[in-house]
Short mmCIF file of C-alpha atoms and ligand atoms in Angstrom, two decimals:
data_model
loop_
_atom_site.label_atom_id
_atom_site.label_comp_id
_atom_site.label_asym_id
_atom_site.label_seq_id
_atom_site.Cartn_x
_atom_site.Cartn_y
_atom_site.Cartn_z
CA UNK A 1 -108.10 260.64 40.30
CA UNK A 2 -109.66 260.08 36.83
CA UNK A 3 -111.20 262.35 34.89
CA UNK A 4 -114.72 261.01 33.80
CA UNK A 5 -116.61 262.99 30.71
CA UNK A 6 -119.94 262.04 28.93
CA UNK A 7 -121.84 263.74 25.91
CA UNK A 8 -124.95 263.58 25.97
CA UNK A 9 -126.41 263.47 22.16
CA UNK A 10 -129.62 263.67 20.47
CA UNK A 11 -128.35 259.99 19.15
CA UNK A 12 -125.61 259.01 21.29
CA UNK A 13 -124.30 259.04 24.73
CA UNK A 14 -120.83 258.43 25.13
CA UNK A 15 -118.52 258.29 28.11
CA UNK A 16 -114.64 258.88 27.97
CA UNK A 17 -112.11 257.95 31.26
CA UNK A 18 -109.21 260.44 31.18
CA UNK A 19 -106.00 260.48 33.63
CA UNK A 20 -104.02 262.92 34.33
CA UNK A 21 -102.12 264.12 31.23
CA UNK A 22 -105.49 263.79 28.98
CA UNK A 23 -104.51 259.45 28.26
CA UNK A 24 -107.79 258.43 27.17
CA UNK A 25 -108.25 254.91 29.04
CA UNK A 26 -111.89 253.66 27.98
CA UNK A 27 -114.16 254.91 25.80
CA UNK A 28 -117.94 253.90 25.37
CA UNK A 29 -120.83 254.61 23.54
CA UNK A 30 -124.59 253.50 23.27
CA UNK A 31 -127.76 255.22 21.87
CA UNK A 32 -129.22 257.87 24.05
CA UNK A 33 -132.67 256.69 24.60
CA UNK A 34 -135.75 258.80 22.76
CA UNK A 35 -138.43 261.04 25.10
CA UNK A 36 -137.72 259.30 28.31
CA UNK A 37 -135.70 261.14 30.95
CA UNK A 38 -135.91 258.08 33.44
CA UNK A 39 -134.16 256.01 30.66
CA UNK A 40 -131.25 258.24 29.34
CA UNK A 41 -130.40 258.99 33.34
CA UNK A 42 -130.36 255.24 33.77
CA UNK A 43 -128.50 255.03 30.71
CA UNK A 44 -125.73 257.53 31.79
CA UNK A 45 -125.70 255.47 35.34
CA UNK A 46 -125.03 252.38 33.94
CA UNK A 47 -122.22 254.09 31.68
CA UNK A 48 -120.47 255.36 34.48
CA UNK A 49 -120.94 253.01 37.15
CA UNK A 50 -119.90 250.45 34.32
CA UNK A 51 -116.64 252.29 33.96
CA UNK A 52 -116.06 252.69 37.75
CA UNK A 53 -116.00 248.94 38.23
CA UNK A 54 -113.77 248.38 35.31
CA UNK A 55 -110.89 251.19 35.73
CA UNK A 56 -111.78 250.88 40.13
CA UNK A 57 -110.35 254.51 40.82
CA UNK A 58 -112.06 257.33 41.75
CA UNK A 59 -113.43 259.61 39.42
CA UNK A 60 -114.85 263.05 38.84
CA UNK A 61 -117.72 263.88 36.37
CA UNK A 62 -118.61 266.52 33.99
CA UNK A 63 -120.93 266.20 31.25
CA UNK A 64 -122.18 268.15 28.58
CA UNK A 65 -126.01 268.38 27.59
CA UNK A 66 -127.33 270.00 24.16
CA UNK A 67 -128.51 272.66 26.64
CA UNK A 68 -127.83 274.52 29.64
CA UNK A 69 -129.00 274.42 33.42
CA UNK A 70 -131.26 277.30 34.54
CA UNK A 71 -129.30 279.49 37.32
CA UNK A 72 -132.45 279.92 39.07
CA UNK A 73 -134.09 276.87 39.43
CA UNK A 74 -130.75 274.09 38.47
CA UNK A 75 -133.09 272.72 36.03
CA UNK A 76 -132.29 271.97 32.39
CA UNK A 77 -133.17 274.53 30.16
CA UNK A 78 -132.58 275.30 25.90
CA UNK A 79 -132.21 271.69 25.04
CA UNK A 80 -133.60 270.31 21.70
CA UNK A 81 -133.74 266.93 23.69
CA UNK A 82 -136.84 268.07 24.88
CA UNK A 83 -137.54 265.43 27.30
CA UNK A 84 -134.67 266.97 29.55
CA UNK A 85 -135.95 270.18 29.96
CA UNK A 86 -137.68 271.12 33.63
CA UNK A 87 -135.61 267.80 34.57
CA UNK A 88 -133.14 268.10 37.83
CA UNK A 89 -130.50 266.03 35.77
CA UNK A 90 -128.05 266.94 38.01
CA UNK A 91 -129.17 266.12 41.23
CA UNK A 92 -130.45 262.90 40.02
CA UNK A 93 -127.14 262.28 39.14
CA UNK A 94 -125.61 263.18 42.42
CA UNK A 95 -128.01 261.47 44.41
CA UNK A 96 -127.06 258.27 42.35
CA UNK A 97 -123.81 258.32 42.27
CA UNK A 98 -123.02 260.31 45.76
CA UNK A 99 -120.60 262.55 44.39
CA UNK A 100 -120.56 265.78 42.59
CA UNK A 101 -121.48 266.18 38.47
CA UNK A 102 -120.63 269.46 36.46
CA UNK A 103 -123.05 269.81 33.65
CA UNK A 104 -122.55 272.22 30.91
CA UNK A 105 -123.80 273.11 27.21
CA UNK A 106 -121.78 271.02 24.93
CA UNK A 107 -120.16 273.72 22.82
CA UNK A 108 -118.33 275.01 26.61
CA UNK A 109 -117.29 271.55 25.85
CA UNK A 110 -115.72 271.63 22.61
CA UNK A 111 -114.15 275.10 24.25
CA UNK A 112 -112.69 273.66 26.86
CA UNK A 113 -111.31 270.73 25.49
CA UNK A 114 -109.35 273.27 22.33
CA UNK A 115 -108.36 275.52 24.99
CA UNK A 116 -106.62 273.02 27.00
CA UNK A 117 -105.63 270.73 24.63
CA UNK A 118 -106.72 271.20 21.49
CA UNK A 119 -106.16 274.06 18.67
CA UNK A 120 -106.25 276.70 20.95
CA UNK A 121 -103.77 275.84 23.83
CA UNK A 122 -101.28 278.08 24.52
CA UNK A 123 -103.49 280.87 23.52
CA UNK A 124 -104.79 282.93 26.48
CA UNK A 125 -108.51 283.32 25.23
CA UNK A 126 -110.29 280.86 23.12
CA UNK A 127 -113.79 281.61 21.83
CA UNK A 128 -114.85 278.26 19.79
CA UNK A 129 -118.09 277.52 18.11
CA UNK A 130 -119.77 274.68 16.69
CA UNK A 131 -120.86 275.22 13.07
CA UNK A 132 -123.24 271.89 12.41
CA UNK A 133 -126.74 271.07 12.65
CA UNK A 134 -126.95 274.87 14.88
CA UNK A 135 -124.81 276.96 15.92
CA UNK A 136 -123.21 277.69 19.51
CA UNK A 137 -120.31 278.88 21.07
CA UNK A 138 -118.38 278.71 24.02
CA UNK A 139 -115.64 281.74 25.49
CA UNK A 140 -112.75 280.11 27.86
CA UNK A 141 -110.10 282.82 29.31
CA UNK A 142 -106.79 281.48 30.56
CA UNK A 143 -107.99 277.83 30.85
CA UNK A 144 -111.62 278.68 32.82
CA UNK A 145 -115.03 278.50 31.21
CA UNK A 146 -116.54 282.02 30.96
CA UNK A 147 -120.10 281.48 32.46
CA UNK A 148 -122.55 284.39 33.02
CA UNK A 149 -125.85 285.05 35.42
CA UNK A 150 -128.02 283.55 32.53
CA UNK A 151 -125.85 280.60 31.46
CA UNK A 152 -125.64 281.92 28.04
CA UNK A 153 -122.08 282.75 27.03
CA UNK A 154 -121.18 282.49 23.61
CA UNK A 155 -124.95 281.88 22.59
CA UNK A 156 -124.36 283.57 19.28
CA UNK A 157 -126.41 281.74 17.18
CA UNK A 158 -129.07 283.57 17.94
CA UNK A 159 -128.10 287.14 17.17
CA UNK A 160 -128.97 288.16 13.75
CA UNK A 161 -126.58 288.06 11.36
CA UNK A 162 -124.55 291.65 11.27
CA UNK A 163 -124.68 293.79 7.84
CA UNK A 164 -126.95 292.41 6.32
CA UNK A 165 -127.67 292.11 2.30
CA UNK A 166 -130.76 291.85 0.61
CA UNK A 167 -129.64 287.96 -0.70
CA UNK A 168 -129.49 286.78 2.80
CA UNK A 169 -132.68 285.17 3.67
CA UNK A 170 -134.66 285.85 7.08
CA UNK A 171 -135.82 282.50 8.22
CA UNK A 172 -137.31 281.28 11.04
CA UNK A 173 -135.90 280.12 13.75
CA UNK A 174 -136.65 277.00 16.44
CA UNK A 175 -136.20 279.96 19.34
CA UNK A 176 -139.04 281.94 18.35
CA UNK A 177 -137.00 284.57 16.49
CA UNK A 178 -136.24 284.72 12.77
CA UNK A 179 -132.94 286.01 10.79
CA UNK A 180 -130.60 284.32 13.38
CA UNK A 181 -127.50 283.11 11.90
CA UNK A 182 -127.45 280.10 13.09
CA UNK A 183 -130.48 279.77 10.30
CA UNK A 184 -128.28 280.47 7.64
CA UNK A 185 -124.49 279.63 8.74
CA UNK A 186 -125.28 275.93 9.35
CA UNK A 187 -125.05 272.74 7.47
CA UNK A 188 -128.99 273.34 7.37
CA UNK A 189 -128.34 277.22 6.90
CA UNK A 190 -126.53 276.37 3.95
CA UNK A 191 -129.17 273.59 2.22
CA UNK A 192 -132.04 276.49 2.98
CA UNK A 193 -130.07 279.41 1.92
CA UNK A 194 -128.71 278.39 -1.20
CA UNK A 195 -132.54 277.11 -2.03
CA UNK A 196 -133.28 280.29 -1.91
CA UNK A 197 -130.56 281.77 -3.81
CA UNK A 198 -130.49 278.62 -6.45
CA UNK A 199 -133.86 277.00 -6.49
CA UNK A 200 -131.96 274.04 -5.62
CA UNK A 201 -132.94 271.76 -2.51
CA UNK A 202 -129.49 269.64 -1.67
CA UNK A 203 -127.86 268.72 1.40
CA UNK A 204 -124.64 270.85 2.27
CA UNK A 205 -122.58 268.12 1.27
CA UNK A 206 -123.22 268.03 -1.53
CA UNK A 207 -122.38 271.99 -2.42
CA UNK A 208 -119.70 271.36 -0.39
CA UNK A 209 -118.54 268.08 -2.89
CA UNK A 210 -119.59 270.08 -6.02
CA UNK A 211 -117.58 273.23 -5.13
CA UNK A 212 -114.46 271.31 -4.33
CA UNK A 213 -114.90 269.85 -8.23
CA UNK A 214 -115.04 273.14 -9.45
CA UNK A 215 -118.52 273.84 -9.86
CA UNK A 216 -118.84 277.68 -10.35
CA UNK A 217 -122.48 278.16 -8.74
CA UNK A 218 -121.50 275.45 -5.88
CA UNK A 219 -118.43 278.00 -5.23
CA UNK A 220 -120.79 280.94 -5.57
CA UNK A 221 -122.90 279.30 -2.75
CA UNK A 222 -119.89 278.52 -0.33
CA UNK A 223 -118.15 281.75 -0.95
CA UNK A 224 -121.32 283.75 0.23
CA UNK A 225 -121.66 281.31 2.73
CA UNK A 226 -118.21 282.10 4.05
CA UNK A 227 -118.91 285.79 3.79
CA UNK A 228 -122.12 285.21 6.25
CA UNK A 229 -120.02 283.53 8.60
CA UNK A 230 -116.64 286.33 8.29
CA UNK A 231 -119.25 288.87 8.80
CA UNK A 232 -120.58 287.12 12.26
CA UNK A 233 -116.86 286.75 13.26
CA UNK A 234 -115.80 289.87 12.87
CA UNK A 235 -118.49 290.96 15.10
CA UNK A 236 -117.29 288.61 17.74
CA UNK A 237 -113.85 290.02 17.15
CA UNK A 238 -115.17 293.49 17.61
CA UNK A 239 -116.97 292.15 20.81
CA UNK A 240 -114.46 290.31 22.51
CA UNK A 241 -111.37 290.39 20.81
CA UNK A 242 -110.49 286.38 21.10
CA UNK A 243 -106.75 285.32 20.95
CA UNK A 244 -107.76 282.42 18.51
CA UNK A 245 -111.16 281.04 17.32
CA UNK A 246 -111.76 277.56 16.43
CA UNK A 247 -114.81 276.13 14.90
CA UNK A 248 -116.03 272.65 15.04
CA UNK A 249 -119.44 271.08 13.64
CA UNK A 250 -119.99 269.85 10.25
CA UNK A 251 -118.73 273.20 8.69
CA UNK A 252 -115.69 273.09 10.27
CA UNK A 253 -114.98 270.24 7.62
CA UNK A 254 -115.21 272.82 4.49
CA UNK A 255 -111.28 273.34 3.70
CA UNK A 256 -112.34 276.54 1.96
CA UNK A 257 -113.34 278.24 5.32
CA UNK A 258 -110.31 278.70 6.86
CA UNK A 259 -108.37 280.25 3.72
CA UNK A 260 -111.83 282.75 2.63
CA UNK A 261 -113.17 283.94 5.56
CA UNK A 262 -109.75 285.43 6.99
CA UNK A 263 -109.31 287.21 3.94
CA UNK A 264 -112.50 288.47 4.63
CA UNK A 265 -113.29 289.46 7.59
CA UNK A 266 -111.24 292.52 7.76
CA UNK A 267 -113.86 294.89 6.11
CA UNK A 268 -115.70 294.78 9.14
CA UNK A 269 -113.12 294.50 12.31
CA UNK A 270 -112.80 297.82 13.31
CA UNK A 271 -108.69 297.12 13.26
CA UNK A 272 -106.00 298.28 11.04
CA UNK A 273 -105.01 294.24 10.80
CA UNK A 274 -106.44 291.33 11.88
CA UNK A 275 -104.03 288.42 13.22
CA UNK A 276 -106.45 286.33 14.77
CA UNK A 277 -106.30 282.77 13.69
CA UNK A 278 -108.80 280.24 12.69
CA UNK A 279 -108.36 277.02 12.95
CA UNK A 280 -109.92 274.01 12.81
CA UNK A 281 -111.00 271.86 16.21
CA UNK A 282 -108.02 268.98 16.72
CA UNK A 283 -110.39 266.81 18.56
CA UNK A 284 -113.35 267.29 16.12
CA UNK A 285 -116.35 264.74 17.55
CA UNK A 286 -114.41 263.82 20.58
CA UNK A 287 -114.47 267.08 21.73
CA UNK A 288 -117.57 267.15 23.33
CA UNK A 289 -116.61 264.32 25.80
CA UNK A 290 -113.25 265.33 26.74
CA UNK A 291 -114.21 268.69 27.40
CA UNK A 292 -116.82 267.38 29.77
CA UNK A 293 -114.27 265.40 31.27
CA UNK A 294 -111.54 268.26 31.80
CA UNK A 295 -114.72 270.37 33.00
CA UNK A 296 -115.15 267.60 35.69
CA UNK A 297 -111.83 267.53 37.17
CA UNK A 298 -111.93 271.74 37.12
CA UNK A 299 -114.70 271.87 38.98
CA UNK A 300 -113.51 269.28 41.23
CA UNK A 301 -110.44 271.30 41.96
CA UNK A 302 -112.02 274.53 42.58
CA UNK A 303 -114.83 272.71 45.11
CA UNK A 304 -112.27 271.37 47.04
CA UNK A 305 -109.72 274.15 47.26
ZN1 ZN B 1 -132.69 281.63 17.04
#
């Protein structure tokens, strides 16, 4: 049995065959079509059935959506691919293809794929976020996705950021809220934050390129950046106490991350020490799909006994 995982991007939609030990056998992408749910379900269709005729082995499915699918109704819900939402994207999909899909948010995803093989296997709980355009996270405990009655787990994003300063900016959010972190610990976090602080409108990449050359107020920017995001870890330390947490996103690309906000993150655990390590996602982008693919073949296993 193969292990068949797509991502489902604002951009892209890409498709990944696994076997057994995590081999990657085909790989294939194409632009996710814009504000019509009829043509990104035919699109997925024709990327799976296309990959069914060429590997010809069976296959399960799991594929993970920049949202989540309502409890209640099965429908897709929080997705900023707003043409999916209401949609019942997974029974179109098993109708079609006559055989069951797992659909999940794509930062379980990048969870699951760390956890099992990634930069947190071997570690019995994995909590792993992805720091990039927003901000989500996903908790997986001894191998399994952690999945509550609301479909939410690891939604963190969306809490306000803990302690607080006067420098850190309340913005709005796209939820309806304002002050969330995700406004200010993102790649667009960091543009809007360090306008505020600097009067200066640049992409994070560029702070990013001008701290690593040793500019001192690029360095001020990324160090309080770092301190934002140490403070909203140690609250998820305090919370759930993760053996490991991995990041992944375009922030998990700033070097300085992983060597500041360990050293800082202390003043708020409510621990003598803190051991926990951070570490960077192994599968970075890829994540996404092979995560959806290992979420497939679990689901497939626990379905069938
Ligand atoms: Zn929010």
């Amino acid at each position: 049995m193969l292990q068949f995982g797509i991502d489902l991007g604002g951009t892209k939609t890409e498709i990944i065959a696994l076997d057994q030990s995590g081999k990657e056998l085909l790989r294939r992408r194409k632009p996710t079509p814009r504000d019509s749910y009829d043509a990104i379900l035919n699109n997925i269709l024709s990327l799976v059935n296309d990959a069914a005729s060429e590997l010809a082995q069976s296959y399960t499915l799991g594929l993970g959506i920049p949202g989540a699918l309502s409890y209640q109704t099965g429908l897709v819900k929080n997705a900023n691919t707003t043409c999916l939402i209401g949609e019942d994207l997974k029974g179109d999909l098993e109708r079609a293809l006559k055989q069951p899909v797992v659909i999940t948010n794509d930062a379980d995803c990048l969870a699951l794929s760390e956890a099992t093989d990634g930069a947190g296997a071997g570690f019995p709980s994995v909590f792993a976020v992805i720091v990039g355009t927003g901000c989500g996270g996903g908790w997986v405990v001894r191998g399994s996705l952690v999945s509550g009655p609301n479909a939410i787990t690891g939604e963190w994003g969306h809490n306000p950021l803990p302690w607080r300063e006067d420098s850190d900016a309340v913005l709005n959010c796209y939820c309806g809220l304002s002050g969330c972190q995700e406004t200010i610990l993102s790649g667009t976090g960091i543009r809007l934050q360090a306008r505020e602080e600097t009067g200066k409108d640049q992409p994070a990449e560029v702070w990013v390129a001008a701290a690593e050359a040793g500019d001192e107020e690029a360095k001020g920017v990324l160090f309080r950046h770092h301190r934002r995001l140490a403070k909203a870890l140690a609250a998820v330390i305090n919370l759930m106490d993760p053996h490991v947490i991995v990041l992944g996103g375009g922030v998990s690309n700033i070097a300085s991350v992983y060597d500041v906000v360990p050293q800082l993150w202390q003043e708020w655990v409510f621990s003598d020490s803190v051991i926990t390590p951070l570490k960077k996602s192994v599968h970075g982008d890829s994540s996404g799909v092979r995560g959806a693919a290992w979420l497939g073949a679990q689901a497939d296993y626990s379905s069938t006994g």
